[in-house]
PDB file of C-alpha atoms in Angstrom:
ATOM      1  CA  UNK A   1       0.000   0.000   0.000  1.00 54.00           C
ATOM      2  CA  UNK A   2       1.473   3.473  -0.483  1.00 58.00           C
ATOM      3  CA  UNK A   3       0.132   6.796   1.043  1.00 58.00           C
ATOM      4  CA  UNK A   4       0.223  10.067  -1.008  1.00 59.00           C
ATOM      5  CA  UNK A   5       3.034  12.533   0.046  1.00 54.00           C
ATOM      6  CA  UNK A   6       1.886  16.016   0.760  1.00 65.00           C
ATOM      7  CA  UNK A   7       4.142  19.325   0.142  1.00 82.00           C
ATOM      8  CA  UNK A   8       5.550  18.110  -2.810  1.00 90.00           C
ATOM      9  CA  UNK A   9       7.686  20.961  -4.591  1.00 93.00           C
ATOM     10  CA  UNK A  10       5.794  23.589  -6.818  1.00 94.00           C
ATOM     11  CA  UNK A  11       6.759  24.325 -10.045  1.00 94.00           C
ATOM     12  CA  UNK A  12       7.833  27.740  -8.656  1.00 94.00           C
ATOM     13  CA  UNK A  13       9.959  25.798  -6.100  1.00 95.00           C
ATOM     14  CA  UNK A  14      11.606  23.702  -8.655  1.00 96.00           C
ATOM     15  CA  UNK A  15      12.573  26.940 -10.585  1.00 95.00           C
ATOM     16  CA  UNK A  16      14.085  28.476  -7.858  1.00 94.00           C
ATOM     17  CA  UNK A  17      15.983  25.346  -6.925  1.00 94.00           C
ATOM     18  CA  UNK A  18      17.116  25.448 -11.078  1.00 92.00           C
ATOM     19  CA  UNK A  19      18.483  29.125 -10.487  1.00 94.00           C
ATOM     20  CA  UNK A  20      19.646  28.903  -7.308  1.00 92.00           C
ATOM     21  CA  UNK A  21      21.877  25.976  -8.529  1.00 87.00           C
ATOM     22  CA  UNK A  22      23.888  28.749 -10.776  1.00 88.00           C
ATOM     23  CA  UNK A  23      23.676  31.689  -8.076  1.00 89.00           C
ATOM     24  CA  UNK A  24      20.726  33.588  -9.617  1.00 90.00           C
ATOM     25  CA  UNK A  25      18.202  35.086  -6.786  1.00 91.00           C
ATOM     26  CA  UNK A  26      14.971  32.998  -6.383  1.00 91.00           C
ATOM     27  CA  UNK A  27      12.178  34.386  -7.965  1.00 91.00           C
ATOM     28  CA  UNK A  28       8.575  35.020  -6.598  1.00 89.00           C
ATOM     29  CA  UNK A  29       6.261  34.066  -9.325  1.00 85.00           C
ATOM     30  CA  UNK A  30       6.363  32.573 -12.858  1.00 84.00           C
ATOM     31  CA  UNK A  31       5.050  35.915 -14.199  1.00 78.00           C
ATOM     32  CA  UNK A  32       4.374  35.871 -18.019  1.00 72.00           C
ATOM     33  CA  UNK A  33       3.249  38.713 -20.341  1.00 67.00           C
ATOM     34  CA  UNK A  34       0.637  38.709 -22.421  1.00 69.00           C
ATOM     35  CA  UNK A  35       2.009  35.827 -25.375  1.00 72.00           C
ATOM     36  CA  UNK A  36       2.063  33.819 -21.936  1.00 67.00           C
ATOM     37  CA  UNK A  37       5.979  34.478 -22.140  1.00 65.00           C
ATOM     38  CA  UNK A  38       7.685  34.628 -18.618  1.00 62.00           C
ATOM     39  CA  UNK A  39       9.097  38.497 -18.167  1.00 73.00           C
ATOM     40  CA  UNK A  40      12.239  37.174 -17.089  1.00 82.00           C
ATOM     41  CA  UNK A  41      14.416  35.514 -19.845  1.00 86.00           C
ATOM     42  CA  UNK A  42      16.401  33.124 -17.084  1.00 89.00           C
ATOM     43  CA  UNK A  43      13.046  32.137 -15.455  1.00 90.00           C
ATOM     44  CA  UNK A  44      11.851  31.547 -19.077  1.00 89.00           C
ATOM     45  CA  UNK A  45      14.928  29.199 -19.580  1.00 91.00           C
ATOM     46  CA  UNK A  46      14.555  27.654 -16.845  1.00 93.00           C
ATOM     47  CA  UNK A  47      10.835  27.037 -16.633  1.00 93.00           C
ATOM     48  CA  UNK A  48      11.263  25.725 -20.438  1.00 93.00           C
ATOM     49  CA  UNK A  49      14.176  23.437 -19.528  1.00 95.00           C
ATOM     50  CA  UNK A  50      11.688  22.271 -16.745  1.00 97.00           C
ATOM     51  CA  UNK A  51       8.941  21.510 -18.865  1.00 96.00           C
ATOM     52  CA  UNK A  52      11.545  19.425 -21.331  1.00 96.00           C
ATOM     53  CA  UNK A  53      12.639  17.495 -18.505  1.00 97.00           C
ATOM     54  CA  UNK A  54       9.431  17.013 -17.147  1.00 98.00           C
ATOM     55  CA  UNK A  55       8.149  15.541 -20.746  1.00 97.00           C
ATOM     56  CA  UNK A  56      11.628  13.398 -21.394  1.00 96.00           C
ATOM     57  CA  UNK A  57      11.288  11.624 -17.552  1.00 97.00           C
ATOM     58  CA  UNK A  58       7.659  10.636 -18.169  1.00 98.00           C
ATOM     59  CA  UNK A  59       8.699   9.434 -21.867  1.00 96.00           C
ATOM     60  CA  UNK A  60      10.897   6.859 -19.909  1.00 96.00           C
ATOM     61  CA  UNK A  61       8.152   4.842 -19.090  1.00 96.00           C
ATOM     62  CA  UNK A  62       6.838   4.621 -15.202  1.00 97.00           C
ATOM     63  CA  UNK A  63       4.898   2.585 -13.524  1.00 96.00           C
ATOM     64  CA  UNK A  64       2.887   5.862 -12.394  1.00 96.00           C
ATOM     65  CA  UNK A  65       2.174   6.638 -16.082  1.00 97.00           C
ATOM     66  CA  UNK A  66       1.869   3.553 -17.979  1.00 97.00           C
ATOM     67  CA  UNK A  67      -1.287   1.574 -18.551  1.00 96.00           C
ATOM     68  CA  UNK A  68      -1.426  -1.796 -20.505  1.00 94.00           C
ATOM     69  CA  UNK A  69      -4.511  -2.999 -22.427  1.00 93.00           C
ATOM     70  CA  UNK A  70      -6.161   0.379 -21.806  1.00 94.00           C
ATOM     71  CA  UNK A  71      -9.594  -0.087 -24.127  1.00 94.00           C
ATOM     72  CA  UNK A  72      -9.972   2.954 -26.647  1.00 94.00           C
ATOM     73  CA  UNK A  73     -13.314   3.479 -28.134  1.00 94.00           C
ATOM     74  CA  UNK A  74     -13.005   4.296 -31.759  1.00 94.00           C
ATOM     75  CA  UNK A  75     -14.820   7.595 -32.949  1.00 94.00           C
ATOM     76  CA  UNK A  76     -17.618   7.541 -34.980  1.00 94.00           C
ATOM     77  CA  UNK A  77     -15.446   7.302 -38.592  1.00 95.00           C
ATOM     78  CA  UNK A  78     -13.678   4.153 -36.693  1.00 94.00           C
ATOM     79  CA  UNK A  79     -10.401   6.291 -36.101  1.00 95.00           C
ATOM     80  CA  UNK A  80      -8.423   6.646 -33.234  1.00 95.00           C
ATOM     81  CA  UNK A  81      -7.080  10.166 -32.393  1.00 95.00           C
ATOM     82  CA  UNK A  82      -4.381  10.803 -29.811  1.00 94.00           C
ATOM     83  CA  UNK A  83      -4.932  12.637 -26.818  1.00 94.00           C
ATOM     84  CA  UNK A  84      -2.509  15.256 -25.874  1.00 93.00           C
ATOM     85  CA  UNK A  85      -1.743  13.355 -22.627  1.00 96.00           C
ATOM     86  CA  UNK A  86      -0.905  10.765 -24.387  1.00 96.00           C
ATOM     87  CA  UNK A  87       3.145  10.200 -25.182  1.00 95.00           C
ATOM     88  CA  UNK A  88       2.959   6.822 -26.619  1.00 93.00           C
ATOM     89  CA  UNK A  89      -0.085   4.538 -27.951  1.00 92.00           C
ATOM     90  CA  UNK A  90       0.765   1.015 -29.578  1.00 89.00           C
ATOM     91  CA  UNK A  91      -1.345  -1.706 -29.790  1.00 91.00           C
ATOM     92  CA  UNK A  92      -1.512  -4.512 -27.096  1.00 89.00           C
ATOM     93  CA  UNK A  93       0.740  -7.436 -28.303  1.00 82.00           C
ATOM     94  CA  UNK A  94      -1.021  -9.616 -26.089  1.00 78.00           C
ATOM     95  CA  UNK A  95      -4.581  -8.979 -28.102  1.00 77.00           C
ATOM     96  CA  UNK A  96      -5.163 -11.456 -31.269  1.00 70.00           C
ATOM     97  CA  UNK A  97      -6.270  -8.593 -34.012  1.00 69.00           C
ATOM     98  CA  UNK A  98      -2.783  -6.694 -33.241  1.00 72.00           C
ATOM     99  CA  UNK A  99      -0.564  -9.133 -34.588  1.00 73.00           C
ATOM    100  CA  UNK A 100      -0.883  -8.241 -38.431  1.00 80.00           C
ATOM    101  CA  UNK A 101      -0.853  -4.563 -37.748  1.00 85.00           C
ATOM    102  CA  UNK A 102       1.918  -2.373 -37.502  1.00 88.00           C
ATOM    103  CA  UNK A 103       0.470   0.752 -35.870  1.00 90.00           C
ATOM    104  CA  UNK A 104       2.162   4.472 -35.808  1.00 91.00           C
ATOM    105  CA  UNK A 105       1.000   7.540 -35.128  1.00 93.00           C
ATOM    106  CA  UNK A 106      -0.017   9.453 -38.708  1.00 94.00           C
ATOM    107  CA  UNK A 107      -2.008  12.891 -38.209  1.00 94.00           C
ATOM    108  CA  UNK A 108      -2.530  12.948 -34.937  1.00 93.00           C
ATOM    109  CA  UNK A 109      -4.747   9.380 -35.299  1.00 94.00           C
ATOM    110  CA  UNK A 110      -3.729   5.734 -35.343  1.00 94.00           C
ATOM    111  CA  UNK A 111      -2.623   4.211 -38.518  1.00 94.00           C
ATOM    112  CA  UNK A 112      -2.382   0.898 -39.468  1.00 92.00           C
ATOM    113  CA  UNK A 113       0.790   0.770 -42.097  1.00 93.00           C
ATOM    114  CA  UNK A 114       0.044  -2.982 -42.923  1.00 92.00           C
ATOM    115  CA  UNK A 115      -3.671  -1.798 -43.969  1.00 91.00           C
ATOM    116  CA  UNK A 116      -2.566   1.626 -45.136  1.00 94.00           C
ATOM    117  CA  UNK A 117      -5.803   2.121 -42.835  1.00 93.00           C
ATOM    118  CA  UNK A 118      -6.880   4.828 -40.240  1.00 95.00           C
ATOM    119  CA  UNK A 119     -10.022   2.525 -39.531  1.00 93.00           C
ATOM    120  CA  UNK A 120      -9.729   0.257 -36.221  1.00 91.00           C
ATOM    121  CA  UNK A 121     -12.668  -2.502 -36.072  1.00 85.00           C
ATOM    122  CA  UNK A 122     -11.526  -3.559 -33.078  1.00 80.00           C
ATOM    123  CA  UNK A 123     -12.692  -6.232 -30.629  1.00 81.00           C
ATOM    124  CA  UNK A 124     -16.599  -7.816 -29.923  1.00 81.00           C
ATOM    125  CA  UNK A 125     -17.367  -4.790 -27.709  1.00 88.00           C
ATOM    126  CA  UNK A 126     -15.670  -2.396 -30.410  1.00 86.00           C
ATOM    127  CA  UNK A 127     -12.599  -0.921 -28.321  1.00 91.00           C
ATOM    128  CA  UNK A 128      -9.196  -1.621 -29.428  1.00 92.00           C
ATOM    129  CA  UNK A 129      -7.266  -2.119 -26.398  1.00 92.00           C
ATOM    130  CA  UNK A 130      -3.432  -0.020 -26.598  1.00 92.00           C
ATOM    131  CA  UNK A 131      -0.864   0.564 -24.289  1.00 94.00           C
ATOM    132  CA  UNK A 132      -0.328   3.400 -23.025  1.00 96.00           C
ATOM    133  CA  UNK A 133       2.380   6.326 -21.651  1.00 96.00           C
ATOM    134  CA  UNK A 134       0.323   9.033 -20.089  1.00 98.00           C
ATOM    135  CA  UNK A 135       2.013  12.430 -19.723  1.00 98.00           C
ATOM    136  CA  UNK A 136       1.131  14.083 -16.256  1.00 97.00           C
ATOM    137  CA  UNK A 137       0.714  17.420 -15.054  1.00 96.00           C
ATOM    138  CA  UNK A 138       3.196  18.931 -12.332  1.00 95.00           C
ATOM    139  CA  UNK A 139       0.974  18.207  -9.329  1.00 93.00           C
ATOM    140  CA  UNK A 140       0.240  14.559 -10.580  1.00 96.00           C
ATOM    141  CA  UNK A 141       3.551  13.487 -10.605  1.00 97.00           C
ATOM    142  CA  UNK A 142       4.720  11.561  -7.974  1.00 96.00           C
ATOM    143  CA  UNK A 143       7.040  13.400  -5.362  1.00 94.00           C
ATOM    144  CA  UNK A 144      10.642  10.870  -6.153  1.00 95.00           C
ATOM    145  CA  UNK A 145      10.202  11.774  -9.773  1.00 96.00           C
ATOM    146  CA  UNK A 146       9.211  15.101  -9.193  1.00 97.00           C
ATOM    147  CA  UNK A 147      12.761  15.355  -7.156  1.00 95.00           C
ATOM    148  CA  UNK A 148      14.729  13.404 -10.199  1.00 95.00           C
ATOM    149  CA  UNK A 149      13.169  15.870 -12.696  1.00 97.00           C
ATOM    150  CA  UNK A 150      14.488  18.574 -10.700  1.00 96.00           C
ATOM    151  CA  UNK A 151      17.842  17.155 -10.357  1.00 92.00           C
ATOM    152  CA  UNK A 152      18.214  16.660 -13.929  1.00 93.00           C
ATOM    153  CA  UNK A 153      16.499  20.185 -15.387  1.00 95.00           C
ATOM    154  CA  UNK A 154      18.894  22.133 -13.104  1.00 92.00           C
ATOM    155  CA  UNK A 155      22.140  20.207 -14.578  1.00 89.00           C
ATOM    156  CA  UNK A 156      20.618  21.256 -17.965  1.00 90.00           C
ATOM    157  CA  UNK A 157      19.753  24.739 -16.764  1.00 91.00           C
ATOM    158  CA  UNK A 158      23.424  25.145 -15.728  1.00 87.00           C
ATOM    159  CA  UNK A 159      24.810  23.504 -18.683  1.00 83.00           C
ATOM    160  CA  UNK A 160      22.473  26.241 -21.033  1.00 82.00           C
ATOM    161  CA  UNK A 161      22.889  29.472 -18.733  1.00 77.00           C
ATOM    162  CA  UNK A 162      26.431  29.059 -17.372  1.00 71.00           C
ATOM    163  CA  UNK A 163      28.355  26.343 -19.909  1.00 64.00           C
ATOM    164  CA  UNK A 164      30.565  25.196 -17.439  1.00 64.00           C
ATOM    165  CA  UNK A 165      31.004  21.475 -17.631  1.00 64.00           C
ATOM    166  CA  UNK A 166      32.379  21.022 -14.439  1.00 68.00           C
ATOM    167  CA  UNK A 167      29.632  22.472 -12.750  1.00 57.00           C
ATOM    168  CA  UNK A 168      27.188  20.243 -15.093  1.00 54.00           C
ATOM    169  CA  UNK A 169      28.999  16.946 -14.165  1.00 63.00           C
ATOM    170  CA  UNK A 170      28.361  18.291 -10.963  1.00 65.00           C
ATOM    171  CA  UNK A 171      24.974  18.761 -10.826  1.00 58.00           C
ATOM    172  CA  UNK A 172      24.296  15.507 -12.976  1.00 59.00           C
ATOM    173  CA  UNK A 173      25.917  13.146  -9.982  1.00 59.00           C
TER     174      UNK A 173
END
């Protein structure tokens, strides 16, 4: 059984933690201007390096964001369309119809490259069943990979604001 962890860092914490790592004064808020642009260009780089991270760790593959034989309910033209949460979709090996496909993702939907198809039939109750790598939000994320996402955006942070590779190897042990 586990327990949720309360006061897990912000994403304000986690960029002050990035620019504190090179010396730069913590900030007080993520402000942005009106193209949703932070004013400040090092929070900007940082809070973009962040967001990189945050979508590279989750790309990994967790047990927090993966889901096997996840049933997907065609639309209405039979196609599957990716979600934006969604980082990976393939087809369930372990499910009969997926063993003469080859699925990818083609405009934004599922495509079938052995059918040159966008149309899934799928099974009796008409889902096709995928696995699946979910991309979280900040506060989803659990608090040990919120930490290593940290860890890892403020060695890139240093390695784009400062260039020192010392300091880089550093911050990547």
């Amino acid at each position: 059984m586990t327990f949720p962890t309360t006061a897990l860092p912000t994403e304000l914490q986690a960029v002050n933690i990035m620019l504190a790592s090179v010396g730069i004064a913590p900030v007080t808020s993520l402000d942005k201007d009106s193209n949703d642009i932070p004013t400040n260009p090092e929070v900007a780089l940082a809070k973009d390096t962040l967001q990189q991270c945050v979508r590279e760790v989750q790309a990994e593959g967790w047990v927090f964001n993966t889901e096997e034989d996840y049933p997907i309910q065609p639309d209405a033209n039979k196609n599957i369309n990716f979600e934006p949460t969604m980082l990976q979709l393939r087809l369930c090996q372990n499910r009969l119809y997926s063993r003469d496909k080859e699925a990818i993702k083609r405009d934004g939907k599922l495509y079938d490259k052995v059918s040159h198809s966008f149309t899934w039939e799928g099974e009796s109750d008409g889902k096709v069943y995928c696995d699946v790598l979910w991309l979280f939000k900040w506060p989803d994320i659990p608090g040990p990979i919120l930490y290593y996402i940290i860890n890892k955006a403020s060695a890139y942070f240093s390695q784009r604001a400062v260039g020192d590779p010392q300091q880089f190897q550093q911050l990547m042990q």
